[in-house]
N, CA, C and O of each residue as an XYZ file, in Angstrom:
592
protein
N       0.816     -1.196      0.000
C       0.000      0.000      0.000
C       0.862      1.263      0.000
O       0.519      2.065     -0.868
N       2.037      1.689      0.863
C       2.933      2.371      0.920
C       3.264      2.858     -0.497
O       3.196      4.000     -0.951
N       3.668      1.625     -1.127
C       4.359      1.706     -2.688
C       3.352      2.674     -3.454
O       3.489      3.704     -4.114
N       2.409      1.974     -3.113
C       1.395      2.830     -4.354
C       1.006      4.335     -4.152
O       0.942      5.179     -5.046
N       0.707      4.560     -2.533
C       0.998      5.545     -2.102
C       2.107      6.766     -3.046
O       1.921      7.849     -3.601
N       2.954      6.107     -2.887
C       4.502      6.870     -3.418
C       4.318      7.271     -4.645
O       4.461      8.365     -5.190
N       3.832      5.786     -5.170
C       3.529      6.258     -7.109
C       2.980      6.859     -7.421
O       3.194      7.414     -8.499
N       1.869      7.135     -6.627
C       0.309      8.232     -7.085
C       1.107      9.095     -6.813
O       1.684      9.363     -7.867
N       1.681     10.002     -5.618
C       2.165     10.923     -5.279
C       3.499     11.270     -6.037
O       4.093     12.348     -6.014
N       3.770     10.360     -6.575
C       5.348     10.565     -7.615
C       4.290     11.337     -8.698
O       4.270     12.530     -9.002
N       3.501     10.339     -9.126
C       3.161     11.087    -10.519
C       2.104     12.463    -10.698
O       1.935     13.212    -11.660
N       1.426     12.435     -9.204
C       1.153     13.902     -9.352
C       2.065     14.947     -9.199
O       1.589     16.042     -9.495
N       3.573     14.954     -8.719
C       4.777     15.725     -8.556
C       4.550     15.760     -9.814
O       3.628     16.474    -10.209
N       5.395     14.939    -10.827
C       6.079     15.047    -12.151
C       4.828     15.878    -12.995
O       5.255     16.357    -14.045
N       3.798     16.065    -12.818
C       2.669     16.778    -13.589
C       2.178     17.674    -13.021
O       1.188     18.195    -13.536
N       2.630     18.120    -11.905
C       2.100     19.440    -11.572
C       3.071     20.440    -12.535
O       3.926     20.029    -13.319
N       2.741     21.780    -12.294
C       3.288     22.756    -13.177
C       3.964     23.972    -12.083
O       3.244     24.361    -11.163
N       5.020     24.398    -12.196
C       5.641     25.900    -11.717
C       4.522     26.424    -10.533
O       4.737     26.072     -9.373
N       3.599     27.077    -10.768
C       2.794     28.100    -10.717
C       2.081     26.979     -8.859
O       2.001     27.544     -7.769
N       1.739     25.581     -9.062
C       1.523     24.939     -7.892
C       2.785     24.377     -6.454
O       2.627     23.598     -5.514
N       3.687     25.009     -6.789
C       4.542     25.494     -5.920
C       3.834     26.922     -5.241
O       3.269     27.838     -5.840
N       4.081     26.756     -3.777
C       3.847     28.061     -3.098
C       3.913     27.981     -1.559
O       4.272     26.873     -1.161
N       3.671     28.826     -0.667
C       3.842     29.235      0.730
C       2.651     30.166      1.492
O       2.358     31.361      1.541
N       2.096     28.789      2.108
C       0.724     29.614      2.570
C      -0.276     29.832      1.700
O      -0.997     30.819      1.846
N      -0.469     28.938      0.661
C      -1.484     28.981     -0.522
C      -0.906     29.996     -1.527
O      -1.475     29.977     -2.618
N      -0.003     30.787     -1.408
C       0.683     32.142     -2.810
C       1.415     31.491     -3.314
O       2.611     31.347     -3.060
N       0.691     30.940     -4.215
C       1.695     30.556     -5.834
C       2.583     31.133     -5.799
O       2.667     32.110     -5.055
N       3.660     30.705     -6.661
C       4.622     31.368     -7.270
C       4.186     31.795     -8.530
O       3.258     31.238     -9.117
N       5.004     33.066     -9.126
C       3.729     33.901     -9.738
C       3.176     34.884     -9.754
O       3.241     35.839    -10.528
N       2.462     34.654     -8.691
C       1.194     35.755     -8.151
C       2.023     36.893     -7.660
O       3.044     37.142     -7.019
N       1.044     37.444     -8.300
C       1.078     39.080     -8.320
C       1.087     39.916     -6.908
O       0.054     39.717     -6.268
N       2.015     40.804     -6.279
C       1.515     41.396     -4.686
C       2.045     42.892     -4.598
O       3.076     43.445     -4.982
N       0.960     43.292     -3.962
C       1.467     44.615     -3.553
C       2.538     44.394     -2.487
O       2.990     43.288     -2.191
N       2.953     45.735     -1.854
C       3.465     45.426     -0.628
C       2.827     45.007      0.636
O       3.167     44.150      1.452
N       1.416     46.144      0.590
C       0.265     46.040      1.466
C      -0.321     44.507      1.762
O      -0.656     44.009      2.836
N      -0.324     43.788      0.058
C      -0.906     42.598      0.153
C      -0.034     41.814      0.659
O      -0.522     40.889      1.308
N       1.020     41.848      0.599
C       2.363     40.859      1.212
C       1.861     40.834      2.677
O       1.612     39.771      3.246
N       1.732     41.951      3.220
C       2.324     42.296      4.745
C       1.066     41.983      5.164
O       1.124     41.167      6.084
N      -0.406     42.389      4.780
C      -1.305     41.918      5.168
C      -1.813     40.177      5.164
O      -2.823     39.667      5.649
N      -0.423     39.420      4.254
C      -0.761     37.685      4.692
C       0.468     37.419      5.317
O       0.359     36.669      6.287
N       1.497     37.769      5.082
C       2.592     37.614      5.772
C       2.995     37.901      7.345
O       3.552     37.172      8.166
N       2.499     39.244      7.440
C       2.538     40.244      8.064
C       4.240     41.157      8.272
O       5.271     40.934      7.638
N       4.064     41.949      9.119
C       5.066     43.158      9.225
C       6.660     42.417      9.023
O       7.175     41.636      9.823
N       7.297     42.937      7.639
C       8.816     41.998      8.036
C       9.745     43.260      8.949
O       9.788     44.485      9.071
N      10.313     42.206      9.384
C      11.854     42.915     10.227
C      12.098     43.916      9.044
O      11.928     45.107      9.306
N      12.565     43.491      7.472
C      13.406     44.797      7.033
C      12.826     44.379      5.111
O      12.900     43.249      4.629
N      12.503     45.136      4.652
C      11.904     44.991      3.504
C      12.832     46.077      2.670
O      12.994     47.251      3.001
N      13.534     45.275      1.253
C      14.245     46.089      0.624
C      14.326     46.120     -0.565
O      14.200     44.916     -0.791
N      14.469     46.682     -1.741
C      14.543     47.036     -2.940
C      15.828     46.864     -3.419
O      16.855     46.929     -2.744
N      15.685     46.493     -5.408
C      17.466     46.699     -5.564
C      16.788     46.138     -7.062
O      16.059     45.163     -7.248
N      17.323     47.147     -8.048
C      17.543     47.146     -9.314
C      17.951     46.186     -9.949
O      19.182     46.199     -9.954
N      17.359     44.995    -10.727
C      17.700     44.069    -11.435
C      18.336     44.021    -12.724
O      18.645     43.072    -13.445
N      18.496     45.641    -12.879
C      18.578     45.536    -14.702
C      17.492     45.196    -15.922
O      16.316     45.478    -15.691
N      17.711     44.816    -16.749
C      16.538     44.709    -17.321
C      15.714     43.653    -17.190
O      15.000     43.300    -18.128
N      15.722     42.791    -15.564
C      14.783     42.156    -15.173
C      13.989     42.784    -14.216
O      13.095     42.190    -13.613
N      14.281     44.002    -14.040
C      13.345     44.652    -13.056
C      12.990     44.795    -11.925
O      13.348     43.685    -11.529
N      12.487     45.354    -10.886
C      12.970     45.484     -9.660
C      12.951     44.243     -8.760
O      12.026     43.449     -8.925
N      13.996     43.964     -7.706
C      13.688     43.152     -7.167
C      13.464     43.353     -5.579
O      14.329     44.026     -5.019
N      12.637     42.960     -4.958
C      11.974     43.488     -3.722
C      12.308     42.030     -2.543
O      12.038     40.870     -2.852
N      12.715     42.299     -1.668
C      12.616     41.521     -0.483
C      12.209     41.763      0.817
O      12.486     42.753      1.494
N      11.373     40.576      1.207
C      10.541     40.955      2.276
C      11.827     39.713      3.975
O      11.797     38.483      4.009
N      12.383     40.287      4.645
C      13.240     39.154      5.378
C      12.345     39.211      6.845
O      12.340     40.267      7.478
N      11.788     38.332      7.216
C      11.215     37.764      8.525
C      12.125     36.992      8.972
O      12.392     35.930      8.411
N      12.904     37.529     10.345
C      14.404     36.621     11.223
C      14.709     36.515      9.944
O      14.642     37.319      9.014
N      15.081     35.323     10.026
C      16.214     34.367      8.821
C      15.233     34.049      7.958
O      15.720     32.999      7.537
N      14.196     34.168      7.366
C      12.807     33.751      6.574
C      12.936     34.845      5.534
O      13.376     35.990      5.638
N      12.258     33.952      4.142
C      12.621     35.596      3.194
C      11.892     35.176      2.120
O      11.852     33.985      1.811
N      11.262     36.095      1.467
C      10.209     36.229      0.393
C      10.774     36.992     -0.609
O      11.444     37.987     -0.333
N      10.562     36.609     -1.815
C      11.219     37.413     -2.930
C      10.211     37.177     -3.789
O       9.373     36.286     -3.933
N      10.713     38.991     -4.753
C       9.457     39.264     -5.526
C      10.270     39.916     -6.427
O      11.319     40.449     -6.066
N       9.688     39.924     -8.130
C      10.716     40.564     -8.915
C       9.367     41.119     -9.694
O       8.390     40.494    -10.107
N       9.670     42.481     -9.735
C       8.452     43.653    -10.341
C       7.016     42.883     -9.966
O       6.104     42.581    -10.736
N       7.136     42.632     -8.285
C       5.811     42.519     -7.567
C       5.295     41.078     -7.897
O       4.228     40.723     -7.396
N       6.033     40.181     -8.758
C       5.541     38.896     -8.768
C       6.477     38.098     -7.585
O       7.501     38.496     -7.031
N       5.660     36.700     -7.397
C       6.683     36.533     -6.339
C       7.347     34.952     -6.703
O       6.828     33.901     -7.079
N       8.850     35.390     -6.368
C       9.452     34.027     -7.225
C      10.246     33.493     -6.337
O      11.178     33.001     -6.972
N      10.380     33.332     -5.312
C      10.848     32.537     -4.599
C      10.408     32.897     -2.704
O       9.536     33.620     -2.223
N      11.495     31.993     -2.028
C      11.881     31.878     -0.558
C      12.636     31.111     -0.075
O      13.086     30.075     -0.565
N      12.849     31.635      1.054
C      13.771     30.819      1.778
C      13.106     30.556      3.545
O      13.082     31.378      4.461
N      12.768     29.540      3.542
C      12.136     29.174      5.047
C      12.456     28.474      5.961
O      12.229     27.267      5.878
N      13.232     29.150      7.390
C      14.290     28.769      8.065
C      13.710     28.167      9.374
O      14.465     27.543     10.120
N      12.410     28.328      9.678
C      11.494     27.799     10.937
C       9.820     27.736     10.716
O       9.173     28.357      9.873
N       9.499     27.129     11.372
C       8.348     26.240     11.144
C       6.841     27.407     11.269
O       5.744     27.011     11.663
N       7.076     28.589     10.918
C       6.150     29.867     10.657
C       5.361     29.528      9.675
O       4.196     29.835      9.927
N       5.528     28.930      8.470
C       4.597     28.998      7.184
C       4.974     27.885      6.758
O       6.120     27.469      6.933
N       3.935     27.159      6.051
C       4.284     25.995      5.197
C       4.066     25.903      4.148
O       3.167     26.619      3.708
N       4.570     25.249      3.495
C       5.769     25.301      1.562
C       4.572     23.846      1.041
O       4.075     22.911      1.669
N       4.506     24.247     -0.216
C       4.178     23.061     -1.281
C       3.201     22.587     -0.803
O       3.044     21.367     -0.856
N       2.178     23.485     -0.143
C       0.422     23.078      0.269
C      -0.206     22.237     -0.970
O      -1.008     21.303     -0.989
N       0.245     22.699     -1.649
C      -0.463     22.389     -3.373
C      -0.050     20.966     -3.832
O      -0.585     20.386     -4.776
N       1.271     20.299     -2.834
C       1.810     19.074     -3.642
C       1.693     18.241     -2.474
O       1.459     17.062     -2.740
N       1.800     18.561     -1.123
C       1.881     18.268     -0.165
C       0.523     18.369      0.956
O       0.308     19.394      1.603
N      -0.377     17.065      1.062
C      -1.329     17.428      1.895
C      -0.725     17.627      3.381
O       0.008     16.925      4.077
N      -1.465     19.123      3.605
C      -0.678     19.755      4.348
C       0.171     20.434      4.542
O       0.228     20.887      5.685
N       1.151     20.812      3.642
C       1.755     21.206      3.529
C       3.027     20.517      3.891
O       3.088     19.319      4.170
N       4.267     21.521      3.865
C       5.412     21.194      4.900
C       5.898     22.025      5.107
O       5.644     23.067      4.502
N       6.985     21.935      6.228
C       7.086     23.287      7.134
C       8.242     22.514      7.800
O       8.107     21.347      8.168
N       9.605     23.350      7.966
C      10.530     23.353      8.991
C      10.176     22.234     10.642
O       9.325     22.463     11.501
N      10.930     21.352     10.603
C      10.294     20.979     11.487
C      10.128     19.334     11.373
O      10.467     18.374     12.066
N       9.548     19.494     10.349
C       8.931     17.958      9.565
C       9.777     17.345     10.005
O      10.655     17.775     10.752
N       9.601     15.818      9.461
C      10.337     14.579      9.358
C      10.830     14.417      7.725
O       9.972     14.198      6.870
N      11.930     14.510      7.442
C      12.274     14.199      6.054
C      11.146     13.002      5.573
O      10.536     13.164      4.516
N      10.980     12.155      6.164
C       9.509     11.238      5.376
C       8.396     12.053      4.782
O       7.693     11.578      3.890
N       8.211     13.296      5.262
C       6.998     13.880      4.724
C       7.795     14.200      3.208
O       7.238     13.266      2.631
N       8.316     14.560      2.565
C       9.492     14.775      1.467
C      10.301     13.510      0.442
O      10.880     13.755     -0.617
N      10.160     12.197      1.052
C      10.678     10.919      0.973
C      10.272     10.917     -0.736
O      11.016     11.036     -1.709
N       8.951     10.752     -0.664
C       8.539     10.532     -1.979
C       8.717     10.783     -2.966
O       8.206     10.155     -3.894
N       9.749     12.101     -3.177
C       9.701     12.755     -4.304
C      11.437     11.552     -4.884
O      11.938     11.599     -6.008
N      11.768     10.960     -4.117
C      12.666      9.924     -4.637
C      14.163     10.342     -5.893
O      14.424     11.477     -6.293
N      14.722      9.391     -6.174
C      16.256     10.089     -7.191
C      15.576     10.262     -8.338
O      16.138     11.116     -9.024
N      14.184      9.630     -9.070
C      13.607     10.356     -9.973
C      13.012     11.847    -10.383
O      12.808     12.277    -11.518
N      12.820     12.436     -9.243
C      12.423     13.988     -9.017
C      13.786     14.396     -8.210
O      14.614     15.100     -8.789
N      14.013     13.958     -6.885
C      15.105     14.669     -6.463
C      16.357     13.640     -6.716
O      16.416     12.544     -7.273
N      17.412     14.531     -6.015
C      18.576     13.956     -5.282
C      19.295     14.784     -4.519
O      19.207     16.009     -4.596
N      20.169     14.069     -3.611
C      21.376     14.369     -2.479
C      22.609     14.924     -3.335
O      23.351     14.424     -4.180
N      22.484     16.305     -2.680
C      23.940     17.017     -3.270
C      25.020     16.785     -2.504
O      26.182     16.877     -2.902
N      24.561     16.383     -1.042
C      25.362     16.475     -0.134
C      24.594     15.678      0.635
O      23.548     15.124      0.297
N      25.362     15.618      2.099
C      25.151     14.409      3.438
C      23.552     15.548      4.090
O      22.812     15.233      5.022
N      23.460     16.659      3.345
C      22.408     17.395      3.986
C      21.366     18.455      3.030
O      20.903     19.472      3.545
N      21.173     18.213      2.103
C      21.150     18.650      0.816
C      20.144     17.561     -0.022
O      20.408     16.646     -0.801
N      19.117     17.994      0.408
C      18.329     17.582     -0.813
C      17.553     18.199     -2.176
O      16.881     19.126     -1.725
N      17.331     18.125     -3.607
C      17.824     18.956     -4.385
C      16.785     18.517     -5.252
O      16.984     17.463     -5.854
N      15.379     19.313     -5.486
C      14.653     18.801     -7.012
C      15.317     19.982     -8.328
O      14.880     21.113     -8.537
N      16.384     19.347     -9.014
C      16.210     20.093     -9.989
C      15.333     19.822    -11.147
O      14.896     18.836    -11.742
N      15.234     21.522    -11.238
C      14.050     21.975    -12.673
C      14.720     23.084    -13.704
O      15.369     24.062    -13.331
N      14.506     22.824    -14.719
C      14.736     24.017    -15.632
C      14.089     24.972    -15.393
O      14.512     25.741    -16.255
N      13.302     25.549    -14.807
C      12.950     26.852    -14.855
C      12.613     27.184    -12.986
O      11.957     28.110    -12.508
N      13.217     26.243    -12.381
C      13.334     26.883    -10.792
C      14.218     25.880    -10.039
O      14.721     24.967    -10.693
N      14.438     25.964     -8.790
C      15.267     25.055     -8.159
C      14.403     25.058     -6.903
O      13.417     25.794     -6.913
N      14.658     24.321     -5.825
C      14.163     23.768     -4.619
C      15.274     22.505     -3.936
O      15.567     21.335     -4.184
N      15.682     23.665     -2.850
C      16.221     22.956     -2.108
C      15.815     22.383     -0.592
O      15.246     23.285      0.023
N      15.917     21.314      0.101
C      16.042     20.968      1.249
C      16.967     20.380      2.284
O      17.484     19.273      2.436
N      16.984     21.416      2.879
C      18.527     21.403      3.640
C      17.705     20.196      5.195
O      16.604     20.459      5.678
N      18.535     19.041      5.647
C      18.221     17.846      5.905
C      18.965     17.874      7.791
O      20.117     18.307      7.814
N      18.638     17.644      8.584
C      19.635     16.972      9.439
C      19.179     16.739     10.176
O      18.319     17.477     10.658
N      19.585     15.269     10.814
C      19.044     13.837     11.649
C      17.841     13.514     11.146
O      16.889     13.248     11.881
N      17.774     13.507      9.882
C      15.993     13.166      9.355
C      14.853     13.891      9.856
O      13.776     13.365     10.135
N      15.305     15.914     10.030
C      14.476     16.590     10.201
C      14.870     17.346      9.040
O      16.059     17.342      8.724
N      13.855     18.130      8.223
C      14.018     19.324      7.709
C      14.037     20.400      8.355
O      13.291     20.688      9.291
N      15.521     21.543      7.553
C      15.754     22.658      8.623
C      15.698     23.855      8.053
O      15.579     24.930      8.641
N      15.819     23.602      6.438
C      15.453     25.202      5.870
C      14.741     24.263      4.470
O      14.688     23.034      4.419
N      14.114     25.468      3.142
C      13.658     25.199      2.416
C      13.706     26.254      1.952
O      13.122     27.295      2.254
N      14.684     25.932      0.898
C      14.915     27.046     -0.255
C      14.045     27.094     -2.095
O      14.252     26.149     -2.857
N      13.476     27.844     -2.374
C      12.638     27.802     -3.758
C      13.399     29.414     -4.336
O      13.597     30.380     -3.599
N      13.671     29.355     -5.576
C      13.252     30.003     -6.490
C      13.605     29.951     -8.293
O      14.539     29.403     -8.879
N      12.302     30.854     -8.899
C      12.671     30.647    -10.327
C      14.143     31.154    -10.573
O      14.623     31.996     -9.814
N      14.858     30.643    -11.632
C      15.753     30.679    -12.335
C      15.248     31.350    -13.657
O      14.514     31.005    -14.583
N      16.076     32.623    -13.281
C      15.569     33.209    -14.974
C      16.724     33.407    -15.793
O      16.598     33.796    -16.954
């Protein structure tokens, strides 16, 4: 039962699309003011701006060690360092969140992911990356963003 478990859940990974990645139900994608950020997020420690060139502005929102990124108000990545918000609601019933048991994550297997390192777990994608940083079979950060 386990097995099959895995397979259903393997093959809805491999067919989901970009856009069903997200944090707290916000796609990646989606469009935000600042107002709208702070009003689901709420108030960050230090929110900052910085010229991308001709990719356009890029905006960061940093909560502690936690961080939201947005490039001309869309939002394309994070980095999530404690168990405040939870990642991949959309792939993950329930989500996941800092904290977990690497088993909640297991599934995505050397066909979707792999180990870069003894702590480093790694789905690469052509058009984003996602990392999960691992230790004693807890997850401790969770890194996402597009690659442009």
């Amino acid at each position: 039962m386990r097995l099959f478990v895995i397979s259903v859940t393997f093959l809805l990974l491999t067919t989901i699309n970009l856009s069903a990645q997200d944090i707290e139900g916000v796609a990646i994608g989606t469009t935000m003011t600042k107002n709208e950020v702070i009003a689901k997020f709420g108030e960050p420690d230090q929110h900052s701006y910085s010229d991308a060139d001709d990719l356009g502005i890029d905006e960061r929102y940093h909560y502690e060690e936690n961080l939201l990124i947005f490039n001309n108000s869309e939002f394309i990545g994070f980095v999530v360092s404690d168990n405040r918000w939870r990642v991949l609601t959309n792939v993950v019933n329930g989500g996941v969140r800092v904290g977990d048991q690497f088993s909640k994550i297991e599934f995505l297997k050397p066909e979707v992911a792999t180990w870069i390192d003894n702590e480093t777990y790694y789905v690469p994608r052509g058009d984003y990356y996602l990392f999960f940083k691992i230790s004693s079979g807890i997850i401790r950060e969770i890194d996402f963003e597009i690659t442009k």
